[in-house]
Amino acid sequence: MAHNAVRFDPLVVNEHAKREKPGAMVAAVASPRDLGKRVFTNTCLACHQANGMGVPGAFPPLAGSEWVAGSEERIIRIVLLGLHGPISVAGKDFNSAMASLGGVLKDEQIANALTYVRSEWGNNAPEVKPEAVAKIRAELAGRTAPWTVEELMKVGN
C-alpha cells in the first residue's frame, strides 16, 4: 500500500504514468504554466482571486489587464519589487500596494507564475523565462523601493 506524504503533489508524480518496468514510476513533467498555477494559488490568489478579476476597488484584475499582456520587463519588475500608488487597469483606477515578492520567490517561480497569468483568463501573452527574471533581478540589485506607474512607464515597451 502506498503512503503519500502530506505535501504529495500530483503534478510531480503521476501514478498512472507509463511505467518503464513493472513497478517502476516515471515522473510526470509539469509545464511552466502548471507550476505557475501552483505559485499563483499559493501567493497571488488572495488578492487577484482565482478568476483573475481581483477585488473591485482594492486589487486590480489580471484577466484582461494591459499590464499583464504588455511589457514582460514591467510585469517582472512589479513582481520583484512591488508597486505602490495609483494605477489604471482595464479602465478602472486602483490606489493600493502590491508587496515585493522578489525576496520570497525564486526566478523560476516568478517566471512560471507570470507564464500562467499571461496565458489564463483569456490572456494571450508569451511565456516568461527564468533567465529574463534573473537578468532583471541583477539589473535591480541594490534597489528596495517598490515601483510607481510613472517609473514603470519609462521601462520596456
mmCIF file of C-alpha atoms in Angstrom:
data_model
loop_
_atom_site.group_PDB
_atom_site.id
_atom_site.type_symbol
_atom_site.label_atom_id
_atom_site.label_comp_id
_atom_site.label_asym_id
_atom_site.label_seq_id
_atom_site.Cartn_x
_atom_site.Cartn_y
_atom_site.Cartn_z
ATOM 1 C CA MET A 1 0.000 0.000 0.000
ATOM 2 C CA ALA A 2 1.424 3.379 -0.999
ATOM 3 C CA HIS A 3 1.614 6.117 1.578
ATOM 4 C CA ASN A 4 1.929 9.666 0.328
ATOM 5 C CA ALA A 5 3.354 12.486 2.384
ATOM 6 C CA VAL A 6 1.153 15.428 3.325
ATOM 7 C CA ARG A 7 2.805 17.529 0.618
ATOM 8 C CA PHE A 8 2.260 14.995 -2.191
ATOM 9 C CA ASP A 9 1.921 16.822 -5.476
ATOM 10 C CA PRO A 10 0.136 15.037 -8.329
ATOM 11 C CA LEU A 11 1.771 17.397 -10.821
ATOM 12 C CA VAL A 12 5.164 15.960 -9.935
ATOM 13 C CA VAL A 13 4.406 12.245 -9.656
ATOM 14 C CA ASN A 14 1.704 10.582 -11.691
ATOM 15 C CA GLU A 15 0.952 7.073 -10.524
ATOM 16 C CA HIS A 16 -0.890 6.451 -13.802
ATOM 17 C CA ALA A 17 2.089 7.428 -15.958
ATOM 18 C CA LYS A 18 3.663 4.913 -18.310
ATOM 19 C CA ARG A 19 5.892 2.565 -16.386
ATOM 20 C CA GLU A 20 9.336 1.670 -17.705
ATOM 21 C CA LYS A 21 9.406 -1.685 -15.883
ATOM 22 C CA PRO A 22 6.744 -3.338 -13.807
ATOM 23 C CA GLY A 23 6.558 -1.374 -10.575
ATOM 24 C CA ALA A 24 8.829 1.463 -11.779
ATOM 25 C CA MET A 25 7.474 5.008 -11.550
ATOM 26 C CA VAL A 26 8.018 7.636 -14.215
ATOM 27 C CA ALA A 27 7.814 11.216 -13.049
ATOM 28 C CA ALA A 28 5.360 13.357 -14.972
ATOM 29 C CA VAL A 29 6.879 16.602 -16.172
ATOM 30 C CA ALA A 30 4.825 19.622 -15.201
ATOM 31 C CA SER A 31 4.759 22.534 -17.625
ATOM 32 C CA PRO A 32 5.875 26.024 -16.542
ATOM 33 C CA ARG A 33 2.209 27.060 -16.763
ATOM 34 C CA ASP A 34 1.111 24.245 -14.420
ATOM 35 C CA LEU A 35 3.887 25.084 -11.976
ATOM 36 C CA GLY A 36 2.934 28.747 -12.252
ATOM 37 C CA LYS A 37 -0.671 27.999 -11.371
ATOM 38 C CA ARG A 38 0.572 26.460 -8.138
ATOM 39 C CA VAL A 39 2.676 29.554 -7.326
ATOM 40 C CA PHE A 40 -0.271 31.807 -8.193
ATOM 41 C CA THR A 41 -2.606 29.805 -5.971
ATOM 42 C CA ASN A 42 -0.214 29.944 -3.015
ATOM 43 C CA THR A 43 0.950 33.535 -3.418
ATOM 44 C CA CYS A 44 -1.333 35.703 -5.566
ATOM 45 C CA LEU A 45 -4.834 34.276 -5.313
ATOM 46 C CA ALA A 46 -5.866 36.096 -2.131
ATOM 47 C CA CYS A 47 -5.650 39.498 -3.825
ATOM 48 C CA HIS A 48 -6.168 38.719 -7.515
ATOM 49 C CA GLN A 49 -8.722 35.905 -6.977
ATOM 50 C CA ALA A 50 -8.999 32.508 -8.674
ATOM 51 C CA ASN A 51 -10.826 34.054 -11.627
ATOM 52 C CA GLY A 52 -8.148 36.751 -12.094
ATOM 53 C CA MET A 53 -10.699 39.525 -11.541
ATOM 54 C CA GLY A 54 -9.064 40.977 -8.425
ATOM 55 C CA VAL A 55 -11.089 42.704 -5.722
ATOM 56 C CA PRO A 56 -13.053 45.722 -7.007
ATOM 57 C CA GLY A 57 -11.723 48.951 -5.556
ATOM 58 C CA ALA A 58 -8.826 47.209 -3.835
ATOM 59 C CA PHE A 59 -6.788 44.894 -6.073
ATOM 60 C CA PRO A 60 -6.704 45.113 -9.873
ATOM 61 C CA PRO A 61 -7.701 42.314 -12.212
ATOM 62 C CA LEU A 62 -5.113 40.275 -14.062
ATOM 63 C CA ALA A 63 -7.718 38.998 -16.523
ATOM 64 C CA GLY A 64 -7.781 41.347 -19.491
ATOM 65 C CA SER A 65 -5.066 43.537 -17.957
ATOM 66 C CA GLU A 66 -2.938 45.567 -20.324
ATOM 67 C CA TRP A 67 -0.159 45.326 -17.710
ATOM 68 C CA VAL A 68 -0.205 41.519 -17.851
ATOM 69 C CA ALA A 69 -0.364 41.363 -21.648
ATOM 70 C CA GLY A 70 2.139 44.187 -22.109
ATOM 71 C CA SER A 71 5.826 44.541 -21.395
ATOM 72 C CA GLU A 72 7.434 41.471 -19.854
ATOM 73 C CA GLU A 73 10.048 43.742 -18.268
ATOM 74 C CA ARG A 74 7.411 45.816 -16.465
ATOM 75 C CA ILE A 75 5.474 42.882 -15.081
ATOM 76 C CA ILE A 76 8.675 41.199 -13.862
ATOM 77 C CA ARG A 77 9.706 44.408 -12.098
ATOM 78 C CA ILE A 78 6.309 44.657 -10.404
ATOM 79 C CA VAL A 79 6.566 41.120 -9.033
ATOM 80 C CA LEU A 80 10.194 41.528 -7.936
ATOM 81 C CA LEU A 81 9.850 44.827 -6.057
ATOM 82 C CA GLY A 82 6.128 45.513 -5.746
ATOM 83 C CA LEU A 83 4.075 48.513 -6.767
ATOM 84 C CA HIS A 84 2.531 51.384 -4.843
ATOM 85 C CA GLY A 85 0.318 54.294 -5.701
ATOM 86 C CA PRO A 86 -2.347 54.859 -8.297
ATOM 87 C CA ILE A 87 -2.684 52.588 -11.327
ATOM 88 C CA SER A 88 -5.320 52.191 -14.004
ATOM 89 C CA VAL A 89 -6.074 48.623 -15.098
ATOM 90 C CA ALA A 90 -8.693 47.672 -17.664
ATOM 91 C CA GLY A 91 -10.204 51.145 -17.424
ATOM 92 C CA LYS A 92 -10.568 51.163 -13.636
ATOM 93 C CA ASP A 93 -8.491 53.083 -11.114
ATOM 94 C CA PHE A 94 -6.809 51.496 -8.096
ATOM 95 C CA ASN A 95 -4.635 53.004 -5.389
ATOM 96 C CA SER A 96 -3.138 50.348 -3.175
ATOM 97 C CA ALA A 97 0.110 48.469 -2.864
ATOM 98 C CA MET A 98 1.428 45.191 -4.147
ATOM 99 C CA ALA A 99 4.026 43.520 -1.970
ATOM 100 C CA SER A 100 7.508 42.767 -3.205
ATOM 101 C CA LEU A 101 7.814 39.055 -3.942
ATOM 102 C CA GLY A 102 11.415 39.004 -5.141
ATOM 103 C CA GLY A 103 12.690 38.130 -1.692
ATOM 104 C CA VAL A 104 10.444 35.101 -1.304
ATOM 105 C CA LEU A 105 10.145 33.695 -4.826
ATOM 106 C CA LYS A 106 12.929 32.295 -6.994
ATOM 107 C CA ASP A 107 13.397 33.366 -10.607
ATOM 108 C CA GLU A 108 11.824 30.170 -11.907
ATOM 109 C CA GLN A 109 8.784 30.578 -9.642
ATOM 110 C CA ILE A 110 8.247 34.156 -10.813
ATOM 111 C CA ALA A 111 8.647 33.166 -14.461
ATOM 112 C CA ASN A 112 6.213 30.282 -14.064
ATOM 113 C CA ALA A 113 3.623 32.381 -12.226
ATOM 114 C CA LEU A 114 3.824 35.092 -14.885
ATOM 115 C CA THR A 115 3.589 32.483 -17.643
ATOM 116 C CA TYR A 116 0.400 31.204 -16.017
ATOM 117 C CA VAL A 117 -1.105 34.673 -15.536
ATOM 118 C CA ARG A 118 -0.198 35.735 -19.088
ATOM 119 C CA SER A 119 -1.981 32.675 -20.554
ATOM 120 C CA GLU A 120 -5.032 32.367 -18.274
ATOM 121 C CA TRP A 121 -8.490 34.048 -18.235
ATOM 122 C CA GLY A 122 -8.320 34.946 -21.918
ATOM 123 C CA ASN A 123 -4.845 36.492 -21.676
ATOM 124 C CA ASN A 124 -2.573 35.530 -24.550
ATOM 125 C CA ALA A 125 0.965 36.767 -23.942
ATOM 126 C CA PRO A 126 4.255 34.894 -24.384
ATOM 127 C CA GLU A 127 5.861 32.671 -21.761
ATOM 128 C CA VAL A 128 8.275 34.320 -19.327
ATOM 129 C CA LYS A 129 11.637 32.565 -18.996
ATOM 130 C CA PRO A 130 13.563 32.338 -15.705
ATOM 131 C CA GLU A 131 16.581 33.881 -17.484
ATOM 132 C CA ALA A 132 14.561 37.059 -18.126
ATOM 133 C CA VAL A 133 13.685 37.300 -14.433
ATOM 134 C CA ALA A 134 17.317 36.692 -13.422
ATOM 135 C CA LYS A 135 18.539 39.402 -15.813
ATOM 136 C CA ILE A 136 16.136 41.994 -14.424
ATOM 137 C CA ARG A 137 16.803 40.944 -10.829
ATOM 138 C CA ALA A 138 20.534 41.535 -11.460
ATOM 139 C CA GLU A 139 19.843 44.943 -13.029
ATOM 140 C CA LEU A 140 17.855 45.947 -9.942
ATOM 141 C CA ALA A 141 20.491 44.883 -7.419
ATOM 142 C CA GLY A 142 20.505 47.384 -4.579
ATOM 143 C CA ARG A 143 17.016 48.743 -5.215
ATOM 144 C CA THR A 144 14.486 48.019 -2.497
ATOM 145 C CA ALA A 145 11.751 50.569 -3.152
ATOM 146 C CA PRO A 146 8.542 49.458 -4.852
ATOM 147 C CA TRP A 147 7.729 50.869 -8.268
ATOM 148 C CA THR A 148 5.343 53.633 -9.235
ATOM 149 C CA VAL A 149 3.441 53.668 -12.513
ATOM 150 C CA GLU A 150 5.466 56.699 -13.631
ATOM 151 C CA GLU A 151 8.729 54.789 -13.198
ATOM 152 C CA LEU A 152 7.402 51.681 -14.946
ATOM 153 C CA MET A 153 6.210 53.649 -17.967
ATOM 154 C CA LYS A 154 9.865 54.505 -18.685
ATOM 155 C CA VAL A 155 10.744 50.792 -18.864
ATOM 156 C CA GLY A 156 10.214 48.331 -21.706
ATOM 157 C CA ASN A 157 7.752 48.793 -24.499
#
